[in-house]
PDB file of C-alpha atoms in Angstrom:
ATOM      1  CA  UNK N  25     214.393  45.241 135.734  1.00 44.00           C
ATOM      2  CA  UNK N  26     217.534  46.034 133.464  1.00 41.00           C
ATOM      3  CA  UNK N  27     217.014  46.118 129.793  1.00 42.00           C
ATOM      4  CA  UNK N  28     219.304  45.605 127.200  1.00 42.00           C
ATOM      5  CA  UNK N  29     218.539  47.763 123.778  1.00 42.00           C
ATOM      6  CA  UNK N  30     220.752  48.884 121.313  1.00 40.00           C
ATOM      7  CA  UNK N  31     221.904  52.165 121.323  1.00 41.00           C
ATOM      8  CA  UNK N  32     222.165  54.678 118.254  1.00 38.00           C
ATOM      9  CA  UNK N  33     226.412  53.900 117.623  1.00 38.00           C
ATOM     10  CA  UNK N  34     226.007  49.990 117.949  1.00 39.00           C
ATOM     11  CA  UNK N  35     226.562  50.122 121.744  1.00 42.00           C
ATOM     12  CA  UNK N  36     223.630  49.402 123.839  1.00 35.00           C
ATOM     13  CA  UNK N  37     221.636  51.530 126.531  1.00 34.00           C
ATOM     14  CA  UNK N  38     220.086  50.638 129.543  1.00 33.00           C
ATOM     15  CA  UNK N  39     216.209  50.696 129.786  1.00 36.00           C
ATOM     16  CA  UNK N  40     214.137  50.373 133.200  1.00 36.00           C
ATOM     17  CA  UNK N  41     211.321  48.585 133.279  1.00 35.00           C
ATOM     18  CA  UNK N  42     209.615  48.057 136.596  1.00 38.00           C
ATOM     19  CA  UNK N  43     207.918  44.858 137.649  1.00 42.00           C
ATOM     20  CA  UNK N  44     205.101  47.623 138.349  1.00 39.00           C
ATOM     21  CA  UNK N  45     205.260  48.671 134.823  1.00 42.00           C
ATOM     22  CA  UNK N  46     201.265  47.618 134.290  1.00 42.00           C
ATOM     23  CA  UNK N  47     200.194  50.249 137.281  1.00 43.00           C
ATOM     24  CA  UNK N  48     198.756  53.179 135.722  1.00 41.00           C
ATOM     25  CA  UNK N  49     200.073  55.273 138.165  1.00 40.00           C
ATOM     26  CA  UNK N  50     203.440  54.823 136.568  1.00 38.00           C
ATOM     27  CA  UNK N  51     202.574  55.437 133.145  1.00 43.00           C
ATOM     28  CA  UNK N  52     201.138  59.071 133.852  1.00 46.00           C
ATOM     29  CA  UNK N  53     204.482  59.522 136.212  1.00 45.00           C
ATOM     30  CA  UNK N  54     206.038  58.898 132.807  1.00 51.00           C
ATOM     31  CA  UNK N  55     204.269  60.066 130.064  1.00 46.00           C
ATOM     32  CA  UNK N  56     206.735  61.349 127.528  1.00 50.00           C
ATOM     33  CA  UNK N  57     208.668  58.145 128.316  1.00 62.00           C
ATOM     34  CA  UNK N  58     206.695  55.654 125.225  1.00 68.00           C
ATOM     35  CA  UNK N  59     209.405  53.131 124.441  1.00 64.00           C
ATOM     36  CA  UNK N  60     209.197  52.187 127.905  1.00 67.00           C
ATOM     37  CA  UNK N  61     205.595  51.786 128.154  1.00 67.00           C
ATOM     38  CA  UNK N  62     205.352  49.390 125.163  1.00 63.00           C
ATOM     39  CA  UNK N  63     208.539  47.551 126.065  1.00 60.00           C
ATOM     40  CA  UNK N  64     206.467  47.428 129.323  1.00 66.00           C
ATOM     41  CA  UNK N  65     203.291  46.287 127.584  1.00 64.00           C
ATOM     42  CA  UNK N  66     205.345  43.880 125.851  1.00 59.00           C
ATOM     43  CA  UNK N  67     206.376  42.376 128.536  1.00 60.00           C
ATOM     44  CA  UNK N  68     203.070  41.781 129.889  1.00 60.00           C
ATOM     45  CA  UNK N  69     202.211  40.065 126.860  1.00 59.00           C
ATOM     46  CA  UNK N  70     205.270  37.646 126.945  1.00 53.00           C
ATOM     47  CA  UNK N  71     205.552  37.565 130.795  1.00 52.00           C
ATOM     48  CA  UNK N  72     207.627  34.361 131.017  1.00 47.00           C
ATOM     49  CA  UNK N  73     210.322  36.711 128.863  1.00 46.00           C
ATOM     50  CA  UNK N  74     212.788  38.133 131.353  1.00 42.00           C
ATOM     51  CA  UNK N  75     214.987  39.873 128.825  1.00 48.00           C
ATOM     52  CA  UNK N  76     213.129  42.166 126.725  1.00 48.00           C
ATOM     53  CA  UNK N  77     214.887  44.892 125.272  1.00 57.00           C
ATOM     54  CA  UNK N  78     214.282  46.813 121.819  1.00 66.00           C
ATOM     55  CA  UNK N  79     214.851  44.431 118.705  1.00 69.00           C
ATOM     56  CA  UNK N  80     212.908  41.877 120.200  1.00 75.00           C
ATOM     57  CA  UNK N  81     209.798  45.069 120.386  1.00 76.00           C
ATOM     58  CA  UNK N  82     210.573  45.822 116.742  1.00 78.00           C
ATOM     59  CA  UNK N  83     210.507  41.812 116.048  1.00 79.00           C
ATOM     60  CA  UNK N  84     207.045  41.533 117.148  1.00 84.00           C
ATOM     61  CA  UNK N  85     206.001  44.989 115.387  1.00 87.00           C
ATOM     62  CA  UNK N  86     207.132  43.598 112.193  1.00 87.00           C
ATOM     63  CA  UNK N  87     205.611  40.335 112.723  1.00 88.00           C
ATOM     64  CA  UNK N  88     201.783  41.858 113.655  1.00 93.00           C
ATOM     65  CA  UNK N  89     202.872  43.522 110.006  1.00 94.00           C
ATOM     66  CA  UNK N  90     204.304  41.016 107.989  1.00 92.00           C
ATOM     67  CA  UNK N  91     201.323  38.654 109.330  1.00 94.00           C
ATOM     68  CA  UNK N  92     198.855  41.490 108.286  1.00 95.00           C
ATOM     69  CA  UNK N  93     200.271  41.795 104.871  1.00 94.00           C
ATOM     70  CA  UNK N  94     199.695  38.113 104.213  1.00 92.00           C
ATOM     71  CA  UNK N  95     196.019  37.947 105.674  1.00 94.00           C
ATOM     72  CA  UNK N  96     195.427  41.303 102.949  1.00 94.00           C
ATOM     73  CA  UNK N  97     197.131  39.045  99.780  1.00 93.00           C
ATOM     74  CA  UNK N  98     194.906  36.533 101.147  1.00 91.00           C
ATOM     75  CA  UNK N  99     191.292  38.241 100.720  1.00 94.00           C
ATOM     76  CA  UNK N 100     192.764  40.007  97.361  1.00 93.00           C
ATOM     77  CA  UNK N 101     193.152  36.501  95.750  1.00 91.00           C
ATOM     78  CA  UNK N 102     189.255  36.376  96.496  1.00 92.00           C
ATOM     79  CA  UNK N 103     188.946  39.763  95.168  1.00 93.00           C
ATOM     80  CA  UNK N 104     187.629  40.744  98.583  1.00 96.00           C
ATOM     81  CA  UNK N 105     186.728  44.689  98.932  1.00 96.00           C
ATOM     82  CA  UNK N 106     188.662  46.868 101.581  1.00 96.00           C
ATOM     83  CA  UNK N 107     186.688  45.719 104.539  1.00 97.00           C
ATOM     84  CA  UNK N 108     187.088  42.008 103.987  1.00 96.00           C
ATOM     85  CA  UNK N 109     190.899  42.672 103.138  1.00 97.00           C
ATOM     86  CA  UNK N 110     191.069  44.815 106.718  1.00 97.00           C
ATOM     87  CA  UNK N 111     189.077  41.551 108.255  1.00 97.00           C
ATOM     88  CA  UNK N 112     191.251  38.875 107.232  1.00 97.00           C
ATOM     89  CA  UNK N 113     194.793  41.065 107.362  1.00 97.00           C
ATOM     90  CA  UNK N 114     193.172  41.239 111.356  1.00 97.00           C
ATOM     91  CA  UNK N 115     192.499  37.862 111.763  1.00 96.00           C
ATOM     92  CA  UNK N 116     195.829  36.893 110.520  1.00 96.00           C
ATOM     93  CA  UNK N 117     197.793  39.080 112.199  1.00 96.00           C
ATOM     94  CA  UNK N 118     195.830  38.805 115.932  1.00 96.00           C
ATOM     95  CA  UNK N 119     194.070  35.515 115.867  1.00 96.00           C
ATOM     96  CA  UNK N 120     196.021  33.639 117.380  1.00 96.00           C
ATOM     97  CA  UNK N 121     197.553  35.538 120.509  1.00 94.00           C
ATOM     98  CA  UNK N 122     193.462  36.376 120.380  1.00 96.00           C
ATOM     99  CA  UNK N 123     192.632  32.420 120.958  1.00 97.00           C
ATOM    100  CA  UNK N 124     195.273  31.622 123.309  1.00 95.00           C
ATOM    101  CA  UNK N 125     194.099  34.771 125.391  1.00 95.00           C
ATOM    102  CA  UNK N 126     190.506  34.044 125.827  1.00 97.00           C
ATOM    103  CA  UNK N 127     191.725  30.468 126.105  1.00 97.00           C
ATOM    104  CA  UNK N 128     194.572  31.173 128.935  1.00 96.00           C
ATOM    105  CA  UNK N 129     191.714  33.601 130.789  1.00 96.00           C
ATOM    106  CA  UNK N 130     193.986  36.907 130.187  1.00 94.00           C
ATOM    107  CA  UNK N 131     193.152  40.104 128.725  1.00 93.00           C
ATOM    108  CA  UNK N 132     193.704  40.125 124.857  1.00 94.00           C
ATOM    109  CA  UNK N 133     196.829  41.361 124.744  1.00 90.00           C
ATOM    110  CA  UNK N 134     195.896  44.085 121.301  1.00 92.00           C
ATOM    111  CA  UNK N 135     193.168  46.178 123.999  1.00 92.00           C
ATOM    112  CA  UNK N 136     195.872  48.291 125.267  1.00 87.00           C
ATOM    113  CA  UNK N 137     197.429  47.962 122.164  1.00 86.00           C
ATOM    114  CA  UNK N 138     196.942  50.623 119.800  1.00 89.00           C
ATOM    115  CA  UNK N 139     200.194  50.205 117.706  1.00 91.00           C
ATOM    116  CA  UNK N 140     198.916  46.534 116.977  1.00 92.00           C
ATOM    117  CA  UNK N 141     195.714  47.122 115.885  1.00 95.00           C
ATOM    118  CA  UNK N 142     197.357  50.207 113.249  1.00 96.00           C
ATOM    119  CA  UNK N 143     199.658  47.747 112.229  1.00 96.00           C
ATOM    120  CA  UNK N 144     197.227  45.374 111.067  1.00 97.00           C
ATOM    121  CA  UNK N 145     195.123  47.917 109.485  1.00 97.00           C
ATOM    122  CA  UNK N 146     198.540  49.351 107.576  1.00 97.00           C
ATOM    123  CA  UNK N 147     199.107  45.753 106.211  1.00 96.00           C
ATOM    124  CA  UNK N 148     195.538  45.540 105.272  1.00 96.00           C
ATOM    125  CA  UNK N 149     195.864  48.989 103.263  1.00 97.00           C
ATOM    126  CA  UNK N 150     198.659  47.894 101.585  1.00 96.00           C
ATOM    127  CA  UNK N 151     197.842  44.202 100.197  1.00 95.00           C
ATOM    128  CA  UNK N 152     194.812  45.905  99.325  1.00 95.00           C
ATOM    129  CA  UNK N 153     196.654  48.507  96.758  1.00 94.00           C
ATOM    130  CA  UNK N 154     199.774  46.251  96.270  1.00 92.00           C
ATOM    131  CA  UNK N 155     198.752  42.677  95.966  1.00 89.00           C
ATOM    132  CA  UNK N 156     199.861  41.683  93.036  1.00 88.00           C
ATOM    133  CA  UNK N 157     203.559  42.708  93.416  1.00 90.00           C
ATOM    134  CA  UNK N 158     203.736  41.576  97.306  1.00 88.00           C
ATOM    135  CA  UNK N 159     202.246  37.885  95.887  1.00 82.00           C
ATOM    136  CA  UNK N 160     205.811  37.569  94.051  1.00 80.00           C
ATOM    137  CA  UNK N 161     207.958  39.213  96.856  1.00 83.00           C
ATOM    138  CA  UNK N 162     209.512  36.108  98.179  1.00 82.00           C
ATOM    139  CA  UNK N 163     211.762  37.546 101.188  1.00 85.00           C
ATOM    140  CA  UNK N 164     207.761  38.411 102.708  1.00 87.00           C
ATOM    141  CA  UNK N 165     207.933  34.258 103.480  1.00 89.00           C
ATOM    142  CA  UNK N 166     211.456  34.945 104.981  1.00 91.00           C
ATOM    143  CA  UNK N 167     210.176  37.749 107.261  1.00 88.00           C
ATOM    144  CA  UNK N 168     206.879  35.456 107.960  1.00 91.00           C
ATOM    145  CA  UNK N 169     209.108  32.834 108.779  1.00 92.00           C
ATOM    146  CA  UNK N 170     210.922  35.287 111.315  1.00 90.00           C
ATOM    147  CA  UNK N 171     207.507  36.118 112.479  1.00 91.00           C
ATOM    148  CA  UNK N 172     206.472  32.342 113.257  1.00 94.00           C
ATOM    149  CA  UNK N 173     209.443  31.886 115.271  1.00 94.00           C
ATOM    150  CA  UNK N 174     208.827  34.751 117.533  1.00 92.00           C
ATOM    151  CA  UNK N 175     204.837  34.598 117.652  1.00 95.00           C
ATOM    152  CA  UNK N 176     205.724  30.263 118.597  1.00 96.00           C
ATOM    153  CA  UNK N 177     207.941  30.933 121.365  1.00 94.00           C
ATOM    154  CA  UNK N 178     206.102  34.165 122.277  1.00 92.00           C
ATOM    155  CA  UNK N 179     202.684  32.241 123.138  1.00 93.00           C
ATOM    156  CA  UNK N 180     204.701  29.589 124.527  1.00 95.00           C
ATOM    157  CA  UNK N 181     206.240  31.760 126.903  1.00 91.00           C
ATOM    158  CA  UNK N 182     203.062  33.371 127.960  1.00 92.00           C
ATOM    159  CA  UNK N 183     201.546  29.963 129.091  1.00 94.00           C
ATOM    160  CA  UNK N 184     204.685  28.827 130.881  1.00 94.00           C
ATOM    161  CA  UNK N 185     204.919  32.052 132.476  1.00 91.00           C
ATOM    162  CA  UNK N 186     201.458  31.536 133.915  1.00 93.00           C
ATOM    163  CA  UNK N 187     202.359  28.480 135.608  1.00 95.00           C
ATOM    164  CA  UNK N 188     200.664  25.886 132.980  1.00 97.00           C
ATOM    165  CA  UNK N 189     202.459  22.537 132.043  1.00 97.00           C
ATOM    166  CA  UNK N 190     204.470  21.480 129.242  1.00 98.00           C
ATOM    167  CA  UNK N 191     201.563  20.135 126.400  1.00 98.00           C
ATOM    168  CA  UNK N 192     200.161  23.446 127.276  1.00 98.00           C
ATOM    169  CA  UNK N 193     203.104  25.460 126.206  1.00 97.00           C
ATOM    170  CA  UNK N 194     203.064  23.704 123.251  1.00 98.00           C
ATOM    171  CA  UNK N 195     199.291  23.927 122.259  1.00 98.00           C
ATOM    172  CA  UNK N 196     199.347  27.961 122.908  1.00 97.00           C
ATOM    173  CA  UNK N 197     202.850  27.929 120.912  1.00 96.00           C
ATOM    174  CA  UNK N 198     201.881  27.032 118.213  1.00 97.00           C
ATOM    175  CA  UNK N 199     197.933  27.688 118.326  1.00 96.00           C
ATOM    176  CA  UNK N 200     199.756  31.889 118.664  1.00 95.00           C
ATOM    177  CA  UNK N 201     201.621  31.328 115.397  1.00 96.00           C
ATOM    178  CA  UNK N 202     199.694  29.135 113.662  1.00 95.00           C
ATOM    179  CA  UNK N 203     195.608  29.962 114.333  1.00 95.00           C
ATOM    180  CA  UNK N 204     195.716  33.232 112.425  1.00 95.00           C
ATOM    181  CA  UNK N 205     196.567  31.761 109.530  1.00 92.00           C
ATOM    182  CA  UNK N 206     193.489  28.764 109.864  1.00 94.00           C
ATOM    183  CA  UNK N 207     191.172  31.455 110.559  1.00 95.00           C
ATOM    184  CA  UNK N 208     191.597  33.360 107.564  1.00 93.00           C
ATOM    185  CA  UNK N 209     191.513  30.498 105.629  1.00 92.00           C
ATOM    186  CA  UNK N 210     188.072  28.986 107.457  1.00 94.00           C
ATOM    187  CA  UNK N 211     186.966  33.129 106.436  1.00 93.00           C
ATOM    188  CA  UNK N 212     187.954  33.018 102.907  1.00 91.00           C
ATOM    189  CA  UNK N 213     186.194  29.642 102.383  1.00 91.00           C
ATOM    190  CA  UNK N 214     189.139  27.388 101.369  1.00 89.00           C
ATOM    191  CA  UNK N 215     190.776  24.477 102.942  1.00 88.00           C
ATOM    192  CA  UNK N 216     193.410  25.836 105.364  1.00 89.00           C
ATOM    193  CA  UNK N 217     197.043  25.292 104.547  1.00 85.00           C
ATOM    194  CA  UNK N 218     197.819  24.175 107.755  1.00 87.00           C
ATOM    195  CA  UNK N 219     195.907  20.708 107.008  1.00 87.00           C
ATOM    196  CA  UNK N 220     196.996  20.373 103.823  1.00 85.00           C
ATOM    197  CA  UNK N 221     200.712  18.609 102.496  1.00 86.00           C
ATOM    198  CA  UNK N 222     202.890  21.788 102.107  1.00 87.00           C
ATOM    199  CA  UNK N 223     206.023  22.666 103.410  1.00 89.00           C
ATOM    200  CA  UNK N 224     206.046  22.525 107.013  1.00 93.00           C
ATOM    201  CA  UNK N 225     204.544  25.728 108.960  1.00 94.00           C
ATOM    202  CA  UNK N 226     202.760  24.937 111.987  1.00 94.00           C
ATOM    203  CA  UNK N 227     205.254  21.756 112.784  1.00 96.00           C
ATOM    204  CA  UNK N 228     208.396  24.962 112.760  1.00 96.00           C
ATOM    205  CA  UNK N 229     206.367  26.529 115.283  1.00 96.00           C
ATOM    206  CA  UNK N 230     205.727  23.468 117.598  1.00 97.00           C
ATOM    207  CA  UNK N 231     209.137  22.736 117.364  1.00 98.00           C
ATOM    208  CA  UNK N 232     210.297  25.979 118.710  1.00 97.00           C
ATOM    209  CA  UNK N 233     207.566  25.930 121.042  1.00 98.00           C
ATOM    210  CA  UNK N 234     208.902  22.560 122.328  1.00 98.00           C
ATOM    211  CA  UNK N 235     212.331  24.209 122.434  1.00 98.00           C
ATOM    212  CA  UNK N 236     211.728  26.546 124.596  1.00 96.00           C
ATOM    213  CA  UNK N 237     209.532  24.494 126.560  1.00 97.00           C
ATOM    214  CA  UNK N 238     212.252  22.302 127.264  1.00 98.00           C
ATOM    215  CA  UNK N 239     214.874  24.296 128.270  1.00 97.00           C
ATOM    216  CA  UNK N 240     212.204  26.797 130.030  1.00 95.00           C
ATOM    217  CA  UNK N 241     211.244  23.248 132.317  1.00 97.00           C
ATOM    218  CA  UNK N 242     214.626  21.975 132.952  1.00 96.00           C
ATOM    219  CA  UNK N 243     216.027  25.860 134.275  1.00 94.00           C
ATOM    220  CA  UNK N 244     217.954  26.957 131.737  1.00 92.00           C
ATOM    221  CA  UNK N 245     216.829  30.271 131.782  1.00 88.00           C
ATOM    222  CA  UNK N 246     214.485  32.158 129.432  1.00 86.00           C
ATOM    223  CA  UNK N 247     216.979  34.484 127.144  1.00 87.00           C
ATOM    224  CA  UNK N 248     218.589  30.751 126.639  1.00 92.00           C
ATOM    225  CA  UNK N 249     215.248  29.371 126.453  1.00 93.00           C
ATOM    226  CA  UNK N 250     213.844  31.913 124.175  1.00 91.00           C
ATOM    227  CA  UNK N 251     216.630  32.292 121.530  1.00 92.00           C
ATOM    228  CA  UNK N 252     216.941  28.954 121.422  1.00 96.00           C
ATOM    229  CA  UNK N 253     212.821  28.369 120.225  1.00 96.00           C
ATOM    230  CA  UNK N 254     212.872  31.241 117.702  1.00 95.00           C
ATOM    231  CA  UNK N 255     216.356  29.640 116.370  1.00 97.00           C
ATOM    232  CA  UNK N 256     214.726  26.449 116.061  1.00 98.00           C
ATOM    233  CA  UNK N 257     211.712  26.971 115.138  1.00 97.00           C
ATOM    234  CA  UNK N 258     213.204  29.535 111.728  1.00 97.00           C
ATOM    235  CA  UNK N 259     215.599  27.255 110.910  1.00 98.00           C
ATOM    236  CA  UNK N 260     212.951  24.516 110.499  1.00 97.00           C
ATOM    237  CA  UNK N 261     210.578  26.952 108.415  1.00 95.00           C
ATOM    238  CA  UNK N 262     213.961  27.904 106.511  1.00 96.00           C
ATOM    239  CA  UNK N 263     214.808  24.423 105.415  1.00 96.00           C
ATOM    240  CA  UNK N 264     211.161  23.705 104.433  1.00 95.00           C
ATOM    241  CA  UNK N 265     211.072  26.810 101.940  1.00 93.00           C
ATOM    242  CA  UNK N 266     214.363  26.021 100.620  1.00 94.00           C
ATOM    243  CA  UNK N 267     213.979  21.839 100.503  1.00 95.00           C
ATOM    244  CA  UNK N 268     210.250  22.144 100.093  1.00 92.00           C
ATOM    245  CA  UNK N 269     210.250  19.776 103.007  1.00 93.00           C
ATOM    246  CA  UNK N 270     206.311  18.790 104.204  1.00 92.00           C
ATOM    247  CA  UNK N 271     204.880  15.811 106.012  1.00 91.00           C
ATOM    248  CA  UNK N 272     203.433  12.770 104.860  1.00 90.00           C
ATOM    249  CA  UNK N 273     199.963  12.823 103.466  1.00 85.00           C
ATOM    250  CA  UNK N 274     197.664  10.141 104.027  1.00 84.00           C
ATOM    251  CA  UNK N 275     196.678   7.798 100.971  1.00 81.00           C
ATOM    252  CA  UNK N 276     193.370   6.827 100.286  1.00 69.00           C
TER     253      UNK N 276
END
């Protein structure tokens, strides 16, 4: 397959990656070649993803980070020590491409994933020294934001790829973008955001979920299909930050 990436003047190269790309024997034919054998691992994580190319690799890099980070700021409001900071900057990060793995029957995609599993420990390391000025950063909810729409479409993907039907799609959507965050809030022993009335997170990324579950289902394509989701499901998370748009709460 023909890859898209853009090149060092603006232009773009062209970047094989072989449907083969998961066969060991091609990864010691090539073993200088690295970009190619993440954008390769890459694609087996997002299989359904026909159009892979380099910003959509740096995407999810900064979005294991960025996910990381806010796991770390997590256990540091509990005054956590490193280890619990490393735990929940994990959890955050990994939990829920971790969930809709084991759930899906795959291999969890951060095994053969070294670069993942330093990237979470990086953001861990650094909410653990930096907290405090990272609480008040606001664009970290912009680049979370961007993070959500590429982890929702992302898990999405992966479950339409392996040939499972539409509510499926959307459960592993959103359960990839949005489980991290309820599992470090289940292991810092408070009541998740996610169930509580604050602007809209996990609704963004079952919206761009749907997205891209629609168009994937009706043959659109997937670059359509996925640029469509992550557009979606930002612009919802965007609005909510911005209008402090939530849902309704129940009244008792």
């Amino acid at each position: 397959m023909r890859t898209p990436a853009s090149g060092p003047r603006g232009g773009s190269v062209i970047a094989r990656i072989p449907d083969s790309c998961g066969d060991p024997s091609w990864e010691e034919s090539r073993p200088d070649d690295n970009l190619q054998i993440r954008l390769g691992r890459l694609r087996r994580r997002y299989p359904a993803a026909m159009d892979l190319s380099l910003p959509l690799l740096l995407a999810d890099r900064v979005g294991v980070f960025v996910f990381a980070l806010s796991g770390g700021i997590a256990a540091a409001r509990k005054e956590m020590d490193l280890f619990g900071v490393l735990v929940l900057a994990f959890l955050t990060a990994v939990g829920g491409g971790t969930l809709r793995d084991l759930i899906l029957d795959v291999p969890v995609f951060w095994l053969d994933d070294t670069v993942s599993v330093g990237l979470c420990a990086a953001g861990g390391f650094v909410a653990f020294f930096l907290s405090k000025p990272l609480d008040a950063f606001r664009p970290l909810r912009w680049a979370d934001a961007a993070g959500l729409a590429l982890f929702s479409v992302a898990g999405a993907a992966k479950a339409a790829g392996l040939g499972h039907s539409f509510v499926i799609v959307l459960m592993m959507g959103t359960m990839t973008a949005s489980a991290g965050g309820l599992l470090r809030d289940v292991v810092a022993n408070r009541v998740p955001l996610l169930l509580l009335p604050t602007e809209l997170y996990a609704t963004a990324a079952l919206l761009g979920a749907g997205v891209y579950g629609v168009l994937h289902f009706s043959g659109a394509g997937e670059g359509p299909a996925f640029a469509a989701g992550m557009a979606a499901a930002f612009a919802l998370r965007a609005a909510a930050i911005v209008f402090k748009w939530s849902l309704p709460k129940a009244k008792g």
